[in-house]
PDB file of C-alpha atoms and ligand atoms in Angstrom:
ATOM      1  CA  MET A 274     120.113  84.062 153.344  1.00 98.00           C
ATOM      2  CA  ARG A 275     119.808  87.561 151.764  1.00 98.00           C
ATOM      3  CA  VAL A 276     116.871  89.564 153.206  1.00 99.00           C
ATOM      4  CA  GLY A 277     115.922  92.780 152.070  1.00 98.00           C
ATOM      5  CA  TYR A 278     113.277  95.695 151.787  1.00 99.00           C
ATOM      6  CA  VAL A 279     111.851  97.985 149.417  1.00 98.00           C
ATOM      7  CA  GLN A 280     110.703 101.749 150.616  1.00 98.00           C
ATOM      8  CA  PHE A 281     109.144 103.973 148.587  1.00 98.00           C
ATOM      9  CA  ALA A 282     106.233 106.435 147.941  1.00 98.00           C
ATOM     10  CA  PRO A 283     103.751 104.257 145.618  1.00 98.00           C
ATOM     11  CA  GLU A 284     101.427 106.702 143.878  1.00 98.00           C
ATOM     12  CA  PHE A 285      97.975 106.269 144.292  1.00 98.00           C
ATOM     13  CA  GLY A 286      96.350 104.498 141.509  1.00 98.00           C
ATOM     14  CA  GLU A 287      99.339 104.006 139.215  1.00 98.00           C
ATOM     15  CA  LYS A 288      99.631 100.407 139.093  1.00 98.00           C
ATOM     16  CA  ALA A 289     102.015 100.399 136.340  1.00 98.00           C
ATOM     17  CA  GLU A 290     104.385 102.933 137.379  1.00 98.00           C
ATOM     18  CA  ASN A 291     104.562 101.679 141.074  1.00 98.00           C
ATOM     19  CA  LEU A 292     105.621  97.967 139.784  1.00 98.00           C
ATOM     20  CA  ALA A 293     108.339 100.131 137.579  1.00 98.00           C
ATOM     21  CA  LYS A 294     109.194 101.852 140.363  1.00 98.00           C
ATOM     22  CA  ILE A 295     109.882  98.848 142.090  1.00 98.00           C
ATOM     23  CA  GLU A 296     111.634  97.397 139.388  1.00 98.00           C
ATOM     24  CA  LYS A 297     113.918 100.176 139.172  1.00 98.00           C
ATOM     25  CA  LEU A 298     114.697 100.585 143.192  1.00 98.00           C
ATOM     26  CA  LEU A 299     115.551  96.836 142.679  1.00 98.00           C
ATOM     27  CA  ALA A 300     118.284  97.090 139.971  1.00 96.00           C
ATOM     28  CA  GLY A 301     121.257  95.574 140.524  1.00 95.00           C
ATOM     29  CA  LYS A 302     120.488  94.288 143.619  1.00 97.00           C
ATOM     30  CA  LYS A 303     120.529  90.451 145.260  1.00 98.00           C
ATOM     31  CA  ALA A 304     118.459  88.936 147.617  1.00 98.00           C
ATOM     32  CA  ASP A 305     116.594  85.448 148.221  1.00 98.00           C
ATOM     33  CA  LEU A 306     113.595  87.549 149.456  1.00 99.00           C
ATOM     34  CA  TRP A 307     112.310  90.884 149.080  1.00 99.00           C
ATOM     35  CA  VAL A 308     109.286  92.357 151.436  1.00 99.00           C
ATOM     36  CA  LEU A 309     107.321  95.629 149.783  1.00 98.00           C
ATOM     37  CA  PRO A 310     105.395  97.874 151.406  1.00 99.00           C
ATOM     38  CA  GLU A 311     101.298  97.080 152.484  1.00 98.00           C
ATOM     39  CA  LEU A 312      98.963  97.979 148.944  1.00 98.00           C
ATOM     40  CA  CYS A 313     102.107  99.061 147.089  1.00 98.00           C
ATOM     41  CA  THR A 314     100.508  98.230 143.829  1.00 98.00           C
ATOM     42  CA  THR A 315      97.886 100.840 144.345  1.00 98.00           C
ATOM     43  CA  GLY A 316      98.831 103.088 146.837  1.00 98.00           C
ATOM     44  CA  TYR A 317      96.882 103.250 150.156  1.00 98.00           C
ATOM     45  CA  GLN A 318      93.947 106.146 150.753  1.00 98.00           C
ATOM     46  CA  PHE A 319      91.146 104.412 148.998  1.00 98.00           C
ATOM     47  CA  THR A 320      88.098 106.970 149.304  1.00 97.00           C
ATOM     48  CA  SER A 321      84.656 104.840 147.701  1.00 95.00           C
ATOM     49  CA  LYS A 322      84.483 101.047 146.878  1.00 95.00           C
ATOM     50  CA  THR A 323      84.426 102.400 143.273  1.00 96.00           C
ATOM     51  CA  GLU A 324      87.930 102.910 143.416  1.00 98.00           C
ATOM     52  CA  LEU A 325      88.549  99.347 144.890  1.00 97.00           C
ATOM     53  CA  GLU A 326      86.640  97.845 141.933  1.00 97.00           C
ATOM     54  CA  GLU A 327      88.889 100.066 139.531  1.00 98.00           C
ATOM     55  CA  LEU A 328      92.145  98.930 140.859  1.00 98.00           C
ATOM     56  CA  ALA A 329      91.913  95.496 143.104  1.00 98.00           C
ATOM     57  CA  GLU A 330      92.861  92.422 141.428  1.00 98.00           C
ATOM     58  CA  PRO A 331      91.876  88.884 142.440  1.00 98.00           C
ATOM     59  CA  VAL A 332      95.085  86.314 143.441  1.00 98.00           C
ATOM     60  CA  PRO A 333      96.873  85.424 142.157  1.00 97.00           C
ATOM     61  CA  GLU A 334      95.133  85.745 138.231  1.00 97.00           C
ATOM     62  CA  GLY A 335      95.787  89.525 138.748  1.00 98.00           C
ATOM     63  CA  GLU A 336      98.364  91.675 135.860  1.00 98.00           C
ATOM     64  CA  SER A 337     100.499  92.903 138.983  1.00 98.00           C
ATOM     65  CA  LEU A 338     101.095  89.498 140.680  1.00 98.00           C
ATOM     66  CA  LYS A 339     101.465  88.292 136.944  1.00 98.00           C
ATOM     67  CA  ARG A 340     104.622  91.162 136.804  1.00 98.00           C
ATOM     68  CA  MET A 341     105.736  90.008 140.022  1.00 98.00           C
ATOM     69  CA  GLN A 342     106.074  86.554 139.333  1.00 98.00           C
ATOM     70  CA  LYS A 343     107.989  87.207 136.332  1.00 98.00           C
ATOM     71  CA  LEU A 344     110.103  89.093 138.046  1.00 98.00           C
ATOM     72  CA  ALA A 345     110.422  86.462 140.889  1.00 98.00           C
ATOM     73  CA  GLN A 346     111.644  84.113 137.361  1.00 98.00           C
ATOM     74  CA  GLU A 347     114.033  86.661 135.906  1.00 97.00           C
ATOM     75  CA  SER A 348     115.955  87.711 139.569  1.00 97.00           C
ATOM     76  CA  GLY A 349     115.300  84.005 141.174  1.00 97.00           C
ATOM     77  CA  ALA A 350     113.785  85.898 144.418  1.00 98.00           C
ATOM     78  CA  TYR A 351     110.743  85.566 146.091  1.00 98.00           C
ATOM     79  CA  PHE A 352     108.605  88.681 147.334  1.00 98.00           C
ATOM     80  CA  VAL A 353     105.876  89.366 149.567  1.00 99.00           C
ATOM     81  CA  LEU A 354     103.990  92.383 149.004  1.00 98.00           C
ATOM     82  CA  GLY A 355     100.727  93.835 150.134  1.00 98.00           C
ATOM     83  CA  LEU A 356      97.789  94.942 147.549  1.00 98.00           C
ATOM     84  CA  ALA A 357      94.536  95.066 147.177  1.00 98.00           C
ATOM     85  CA  GLU A 358      92.380  91.859 146.391  1.00 98.00           C
ATOM     86  CA  ARG A 359      88.721  91.216 144.485  1.00 98.00           C
ATOM     87  CA  ALA A 360      87.527  88.455 145.522  1.00 98.00           C
ATOM     88  CA  GLY A 361      84.393  88.128 143.340  1.00 96.00           C
ATOM     89  CA  SER A 362      82.180  91.686 145.317  1.00 95.00           C
ATOM     90  CA  VAL A 363      84.500  91.476 148.495  1.00 97.00           C
ATOM     91  CA  PHE A 364      87.537  93.184 148.870  1.00 98.00           C
ATOM     92  CA  TYR A 365      91.061  92.655 150.859  1.00 98.00           C
ATOM     93  CA  ASN A 366      93.651  94.519 151.859  1.00 98.00           C
ATOM     94  CA  SER A 367      96.057  91.376 151.150  1.00 98.00           C
ATOM     95  CA  ALA A 368      99.595  90.331 151.077  1.00 98.00           C
ATOM     96  CA  VAL A 369     101.211  87.066 149.165  1.00 98.00           C
ATOM     97  CA  LEU A 370     104.204  85.518 149.384  1.00 98.00           C
ATOM     98  CA  ILE A 371     105.231  84.802 145.395  1.00 98.00           C
ATOM     99  CA  GLY A 372     108.077  83.302 144.116  1.00 98.00           C
ATOM    100  CA  PRO A 373     109.450  81.704 140.198  1.00 98.00           C
ATOM    101  CA  GLU A 374     107.357  78.921 141.127  1.00 97.00           C
ATOM    102  CA  GLY A 375     104.020  81.264 141.422  1.00 98.00           C
ATOM    103  CA  LEU A 376     101.809  81.947 144.719  1.00 98.00           C
ATOM    104  CA  VAL A 377     103.756  80.425 148.029  1.00 98.00           C
ATOM    105  CA  ALA A 378     101.821  81.963 150.657  1.00 98.00           C
ATOM    106  CA  HIS A 379      98.150  84.285 150.742  1.00 98.00           C
ATOM    107  CA  TYR A 380      97.196  86.333 153.663  1.00 98.00           C
ATOM    108  CA  ARG A 381      94.246  89.170 154.050  1.00 98.00           C
ATOM    109  CA  LYS A 382      94.815  91.504 156.715  1.00 98.00           C
ATOM    110  CA  VAL A 383      93.055  90.173 160.167  1.00 98.00           C
ATOM    111  CA  HIS A 384      93.335  93.631 161.993  1.00 98.00           C
ATOM    112  CA  LEU A 385      92.067  96.497 159.645  1.00 98.00           C
ATOM    113  CA  PHE A 386      93.021 100.026 160.660  1.00 98.00           C
ATOM    114  CA  PHE A 387      91.370 103.550 160.822  1.00 97.00           C
ATOM    115  CA  ARG A 388      89.483 103.949 157.077  1.00 97.00           C
ATOM    116  CA  GLU A 389      90.582 100.660 155.853  1.00 98.00           C
ATOM    117  CA  LYS A 390      87.253  99.104 157.717  1.00 98.00           C
ATOM    118  CA  LEU A 391      85.349 101.465 155.512  1.00 97.00           C
ATOM    119  CA  TRP A 392      86.096  99.787 152.556  1.00 97.00           C
ATOM    120  CA  PHE A 393      88.154  95.936 153.129  1.00 98.00           C
ATOM    121  CA  ALA A 394      86.495  93.290 154.468  1.00 98.00           C
ATOM    122  CA  PRO A 395      88.425  92.021 157.533  1.00 98.00           C
ATOM    123  CA  GLY A 396      90.503  88.623 156.709  1.00 98.00           C
ATOM    124  CA  ASP A 397      88.726  85.461 156.679  1.00 97.00           C
ATOM    125  CA  ARG A 398      91.935  82.690 157.171  1.00 95.00           C
ATOM    126  CA  PRO A 399      94.516  82.190 159.356  1.00 97.00           C
ATOM    127  CA  PHE A 400      98.073  83.709 159.600  1.00 98.00           C
ATOM    128  CA  PRO A 401     100.143  81.753 156.801  1.00 98.00           C
ATOM    129  CA  VAL A 402     103.940  80.708 157.001  1.00 98.00           C
ATOM    130  CA  GLY A 403     105.391  79.588 153.479  1.00 98.00           C
ATOM    131  CA  GLN A 404     108.510  78.374 152.379  1.00 98.00           C
ATOM    132  CA  VAL A 405     111.511  80.047 150.383  1.00 98.00           C
ATOM    133  CA  ARG A 406     114.210  77.622 149.701  1.00 97.00           C
ATOM    134  CA  GLY A 407     113.419  75.734 152.880  1.00 98.00           C
ATOM    135  CA  VAL A 408     112.974  78.800 155.369  1.00 98.00           C
ATOM    136  CA  PRO A 409     109.711  79.304 156.828  1.00 98.00           C
ATOM    137  CA  VAL A 410     108.643  82.466 156.364  1.00 99.00           C
ATOM    138  CA  GLY A 411     105.691  84.037 157.986  1.00 99.00           C
ATOM    139  CA  ILE A 412     103.461  87.321 156.804  1.00 99.00           C
ATOM    140  CA  MET A 413     101.294  89.564 158.976  1.00 99.00           C
ATOM    141  CA  ILE A 414     100.156  93.548 157.631  1.00 99.00           C
ATOM    142  CA  CYS A 415     100.778  96.701 159.531  1.00 98.00           C
ATOM    143  CA  TYR A 416      98.505  97.194 162.484  1.00 98.00           C
ATOM    144  CA  ASP A 417      98.690  93.311 163.255  1.00 98.00           C
ATOM    145  CA  HIS A 418     102.248  94.396 164.881  1.00 98.00           C
ATOM    146  CA  MET A 419     100.062  95.878 167.953  1.00 98.00           C
ATOM    147  CA  PHE A 420      98.570  92.082 168.373  1.00 98.00           C
ATOM    148  CA  PRO A 421     101.343  90.024 169.773  1.00 98.00           C
ATOM    149  CA  GLU A 422      99.169  87.012 169.145  1.00 97.00           C
ATOM    150  CA  ALA A 423      99.823  87.361 165.315  1.00 98.00           C
ATOM    151  CA  ALA A 424     103.601  87.453 165.521  1.00 98.00           C
ATOM    152  CA  ARG A 425     103.176  84.529 168.591  1.00 98.00           C
ATOM    153  CA  ILE A 426     101.223  82.149 165.931  1.00 98.00           C
ATOM    154  CA  LEU A 427     103.591  82.610 163.304  1.00 98.00           C
ATOM    155  CA  ALA A 428     106.403  82.181 165.189  1.00 98.00           C
ATOM    156  CA  LEU A 429     104.497  78.791 166.941  1.00 98.00           C
ATOM    157  CA  LYS A 430     103.999  77.770 163.398  1.00 98.00           C
ATOM    158  CA  GLY A 431     107.651  77.195 162.557  1.00 98.00           C
ATOM    159  CA  ALA A 432     108.341  80.696 160.830  1.00 99.00           C
ATOM    160  CA  LEU A 433     112.212  81.843 161.430  1.00 99.00           C
ATOM    161  CA  VAL A 434     111.298  85.418 159.615  1.00 99.00           C
ATOM    162  CA  LEU A 435     108.391  87.712 159.972  1.00 99.00           C
ATOM    163  CA  THR A 436     107.458  89.931 156.970  1.00 99.00           C
ATOM    164  CA  HIS A 437     105.735  92.873 157.538  1.00 99.00           C
ATOM    165  CA  PRO A 438     104.443  94.935 155.015  1.00 99.00           C
ATOM    166  CA  ALA A 439     103.487  98.174 156.403  1.00 98.00           C
ATOM    167  CA  ASN A 440     101.918 101.638 155.564  1.00 98.00           C
ATOM    168  CA  LEU A 441     102.581 102.864 159.262  1.00 98.00           C
ATOM    169  CA  VAL A 442     101.520 106.116 160.405  1.00 98.00           C
ATOM    170  CA  ILE A 443     101.698 106.826 164.200  1.00 97.00           C
ATOM    171  CA  PRO A 444     105.926 108.159 164.588  1.00 96.00           C
ATOM    172  CA  GLY A 445     107.635 105.305 165.777  1.00 93.00           C
ATOM    173  CA  LEU A 446     105.028 102.578 167.156  1.00 97.00           C
ATOM    174  CA  GLY A 447     105.156  99.661 164.319  1.00 98.00           C
ATOM    175  CA  GLN A 448     109.228 100.301 164.107  1.00 98.00           C
ATOM    176  CA  LEU A 449     108.870  99.249 168.206  1.00 98.00           C
ATOM    177  CA  THR A 450     106.423  97.068 168.291  1.00 98.00           C
ATOM    178  CA  MET A 451     108.494  94.646 165.879  1.00 98.00           C
ATOM    179  CA  ARG A 452     111.614  94.968 167.386  1.00 98.00           C
ATOM    180  CA  VAL A 453     109.295  93.225 170.523  1.00 98.00           C
ATOM    181  CA  ARG A 454     107.465  91.282 168.665  1.00 98.00           C
ATOM    182  CA  ALA A 455     111.433  89.862 167.112  1.00 98.00           C
ATOM    183  CA  LEU A 456     112.511  89.680 170.421  1.00 98.00           C
ATOM    184  CA  GLU A 457     109.728  87.608 172.483  1.00 98.00           C
ATOM    185  CA  ASN A 458     109.914  85.234 169.596  1.00 98.00           C
ATOM    186  CA  ARG A 459     113.346  84.595 168.945  1.00 98.00           C
ATOM    187  CA  VAL A 460     112.722  85.321 164.856  1.00 98.00           C
ATOM    188  CA  PHE A 461     113.961  87.998 162.128  1.00 99.00           C
ATOM    189  CA  ALA A 462     111.610  90.292 161.530  1.00 99.00           C
ATOM    190  CA  VAL A 463     111.223  92.751 158.266  1.00 99.00           C
ATOM    191  CA  THR A 464     109.133  95.599 158.074  1.00 99.00           C
ATOM    192  CA  ALA A 465     108.737  97.214 154.683  1.00 99.00           C
ATOM    193  CA  ASN A 466     107.129 100.610 155.166  1.00 98.00           C
ATOM    194  CA  ARG A 467     106.189 103.154 152.569  1.00 98.00           C
ATOM    195  CA  VAL A 468     107.219 106.786 152.549  1.00 98.00           C
ATOM    196  CA  GLY A 469     105.430 109.937 151.394  1.00 98.00           C
ATOM    197  CA  ARG A 470     101.982 111.528 152.062  1.00 98.00           C
ATOM    198  CA  GLU A 471      98.752 110.803 151.044  1.00 98.00           C
ATOM    199  CA  ALA A 472      95.700 113.979 150.771  1.00 98.00           C
ATOM    200  CA  ARG A 473      93.247 112.096 148.558  1.00 97.00           C
ATOM    201  CA  GLU A 474      90.786 112.993 151.986  1.00 96.00           C
ATOM    202  CA  GLU A 475      91.041 114.107 155.243  1.00 96.00           C
ATOM    203  CA  PRO A 476      92.859 113.168 157.591  1.00 97.00           C
ATOM    204  CA  ALA A 477      95.951 113.681 155.162  1.00 98.00           C
ATOM    205  CA  LEU A 478      98.355 110.732 155.917  1.00 98.00           C
ATOM    206  CA  THR A 479     102.230 111.442 156.357  1.00 98.00           C
ATOM    207  CA  PHE A 480     103.605 107.580 156.003  1.00 98.00           C
ATOM    208  CA  THR A 481     106.924 107.339 158.647  1.00 98.00           C
ATOM    209  CA  GLY A 482     109.490 105.074 156.562  1.00 98.00           C
ATOM    210  CA  LEU A 483     112.154 103.885 159.306  1.00 98.00           C
ATOM    211  CA  SER A 484     111.779 100.023 157.164  1.00 98.00           C
ATOM    212  CA  GLN A 485     113.846  97.610 159.309  1.00 98.00           C
ATOM    213  CA  ILE A 486     115.230  94.078 159.361  1.00 99.00           C
ATOM    214  CA  VAL A 487     115.512  93.074 163.185  1.00 98.00           C
ATOM    215  CA  SER A 488     117.741  90.266 164.499  1.00 98.00           C
ATOM    216  CA  PRO A 489     115.855  87.704 167.326  1.00 98.00           C
ATOM    217  CA  THR A 490     117.407  89.367 170.061  1.00 98.00           C
ATOM    218  CA  GLY A 491     115.988  92.926 168.543  1.00 97.00           C
ATOM    219  CA  GLU A 492     118.976  94.321 167.470  1.00 98.00           C
ATOM    220  CA  LEU A 493     118.410  96.573 163.935  1.00 98.00           C
ATOM    221  CA  LEU A 494     120.832  94.421 160.915  1.00 98.00           C
ATOM    222  CA  ALA A 495     119.355  97.135 158.172  1.00 98.00           C
ATOM    223  CA  SER A 496     117.446 100.089 158.735  1.00 98.00           C
ATOM    224  CA  SER A 497     116.411 103.215 156.374  1.00 98.00           C
ATOM    225  CA  PRO A 498     115.524 107.190 157.172  1.00 98.00           C
ATOM    226  CA  GLU A 499     112.526 108.629 157.174  1.00 97.00           C
ATOM    227  CA  SER A 500     111.973 109.479 153.777  1.00 96.00           C
ATOM    228  CA  ALA A 501     114.226 107.935 151.301  1.00 97.00           C
ATOM    229  CA  GLU A 502     113.458 105.863 148.498  1.00 98.00           C
ATOM    230  CA  GLU A 503     115.527 102.734 148.601  1.00 98.00           C
ATOM    231  CA  ALA A 504     116.289  99.130 148.767  1.00 98.00           C
ATOM    232  CA  ARG A 505     118.471  97.774 151.649  1.00 98.00           C
ATOM    233  CA  VAL A 506     119.560  93.956 152.397  1.00 98.00           C
ATOM    234  CA  ALA A 507     120.800  92.082 155.433  1.00 98.00           C
ATOM    235  CA  GLU A 508     122.705  88.588 155.588  1.00 98.00           C
ATOM    236  CA  ILE A 509     120.970  86.398 158.017  1.00 98.00           C
ATOM    237  CA  GLU A 510     121.387  83.078 159.292  1.00 98.00           C
ATOM    238  CA  PRO A 511     117.718  81.526 159.794  1.00 98.00           C
ATOM    239  CA  THR A 512     118.456  78.869 162.014  1.00 98.00           C
ATOM    240  CA  LYS A 513     119.907  81.263 164.732  1.00 98.00           C
ATOM    241  CA  ALA A 514     115.996  81.966 165.249  1.00 98.00           C
ATOM    242  CA  GLN A 515     115.828  78.109 166.116  1.00 98.00           C
ATOM    243  CA  ASP A 516     117.388  78.989 169.355  1.00 98.00           C
ATOM    244  CA  LYS A 517     114.810  80.314 171.766  1.00 98.00           C
ATOM    245  CA  MET A 518     116.576  80.213 174.929  1.00 97.00           C
ATOM    246  CA  LEU A 519     116.877  82.991 176.880  1.00 97.00           C
ATOM    247  CA  THR A 520     118.861  81.900 179.578  1.00 98.00           C
ATOM    248  CA  PRO A 521     120.145  78.184 179.853  1.00 98.00           C
ATOM    249  CA  LEU A 522     117.168  77.827 181.959  1.00 98.00           C
ATOM    250  CA  ASN A 523     114.754  79.577 179.863  1.00 98.00           C
ATOM    251  CA  ASP A 524     113.206  78.250 176.606  1.00 98.00           C
ATOM    252  CA  LEU A 525     110.813  81.412 175.552  1.00 98.00           C
ATOM    253  CA  VAL A 526     108.143  78.766 173.701  1.00 97.00           C
ATOM    254  CA  GLN A 527     108.809  75.986 176.110  1.00 98.00           C
ATOM    255  CA  ASP A 528     108.121  78.150 179.320  1.00 98.00           C
ATOM    256  CA  ARG A 529     105.147  78.750 178.253  1.00 98.00           C
ATOM    257  CA  ARG A 530     101.620  78.439 179.674  1.00 98.00           C
ATOM    258  CA  PRO A 531      98.865  77.930 177.588  1.00 96.00           C
ATOM    259  CA  GLU A 532      96.659  76.786 179.917  1.00 96.00           C
ATOM    260  CA  PHE A 533      96.671  80.285 181.753  1.00 97.00           C
ATOM    261  CA  TYR A 534      96.104  82.083 178.698  1.00 96.00           C
ATOM    262  CA  GLN A 535      92.712  80.576 178.195  1.00 95.00           C
ATOM    263  CA  ASP A 536      90.762  83.851 178.594  1.00 95.00           C
ATOM    264  CA  LEU A 537      92.883  85.152 175.740  1.00 93.00           C
ATOM    265  CA  VAL A 538      90.577  83.291 173.180  1.00 91.00           C
ATOM    266  CA  GLU A 539      87.178  82.582 175.271  1.00 93.00           C
ATOM    267  CA  GLY A 540      87.147  85.992 176.777  1.00 94.00           C
ATOM    268  CA  VAL A 541      87.718  87.079 180.751  1.00 93.00           C
ATOM    269  CA  LYS A 542      84.888  85.626 182.733  1.00 88.00           C
TER     270      LYS A 542
HETATM  271  C1  LIG B 107      98.097 100.308 158.912  1.00 69.28           C
HETATM  272  O1  LIG B 107      97.648  99.420 159.479  1.00 69.28           O
HETATM  273  N1  LIG B 107      98.146 100.670 157.657  1.00 69.28           N
HETATM  274  C2  LIG B 107      98.818 101.354 160.116  1.00 69.28           C
END
C-alpha cells in the first residue's frame, strides 16, 4: 500500500484555490491513500461565526467534497481531509475519508484546541475506522494527538493506519507524540500538517510543517521540512501493524489490564 500526505499553506477563505493547490501538488504522484491537513479547504484562523457560515459546508453534499470525490474517481485514490462542516446551525472541525465510491468515514474533532472552542462544537461521534482497499484506517485530528485514548481506541477498533490531519502550532509536539502513538499501538501513522502563518487576529499562528509517516516501531518512513509545500509517499505493508508483539512474551494488546483502567472513564474516586 502506498500512503502519502500533502503539506501546504492553505489561503484563508480561498477554497477553490486551496483545492487547486492540492491537485497541483498531487499531479503525477501515485498513492492509495492521501492525507491532507486539518481545515485544508478554508484555512484555520476563523474570527467569527459569520465566517464559518460563509465557508463551512455540509458533509458529504458540499462543493469541496464533490470536487474531492471527483479527484478520487479520476486518480483511484482515497483521501482523508480536514474541513469546516456545517450541520444546520452547528459547526464542526471535521475530517472525512472519501474515495471513488463516495464518503467512507466521517469524524468531528473531539478535542478542540485553543480558539477553535469559540467557533466549533465539540465532536459528537466516535473515532471512526473506514476501509481503504481492505485496510482499516482510523481518523483523528490534530490536538487529539495529546490524548492517547484517541489513538488507542482507533487501534483497538482494528485500525492499522492512523490518519492525522493537523494544523500543529507548538514546535515539535505533535510530531513527537504521533511517533509514540504509533509505537505504543504498533500502527502506522500519517500526520499531514500545514505550513505558513495566519495573522487574522492575535496571536498570529505559525504552523510547524514536519509532516511525517511513522512505522509501527516509531521510525520515520517519510518526513518534510518545516516550511515546504510538497507531497510525499511511503510504501507500507499494513499487515505489519497486526503484529503487536514487543517481545515473544509481550503482546501490547493482550497485556492491557482494562479492569485497572476504570478510573480513566469513571473518574478517580
Ligand atoms: C490543533 O489542534 N490545531 C493544534
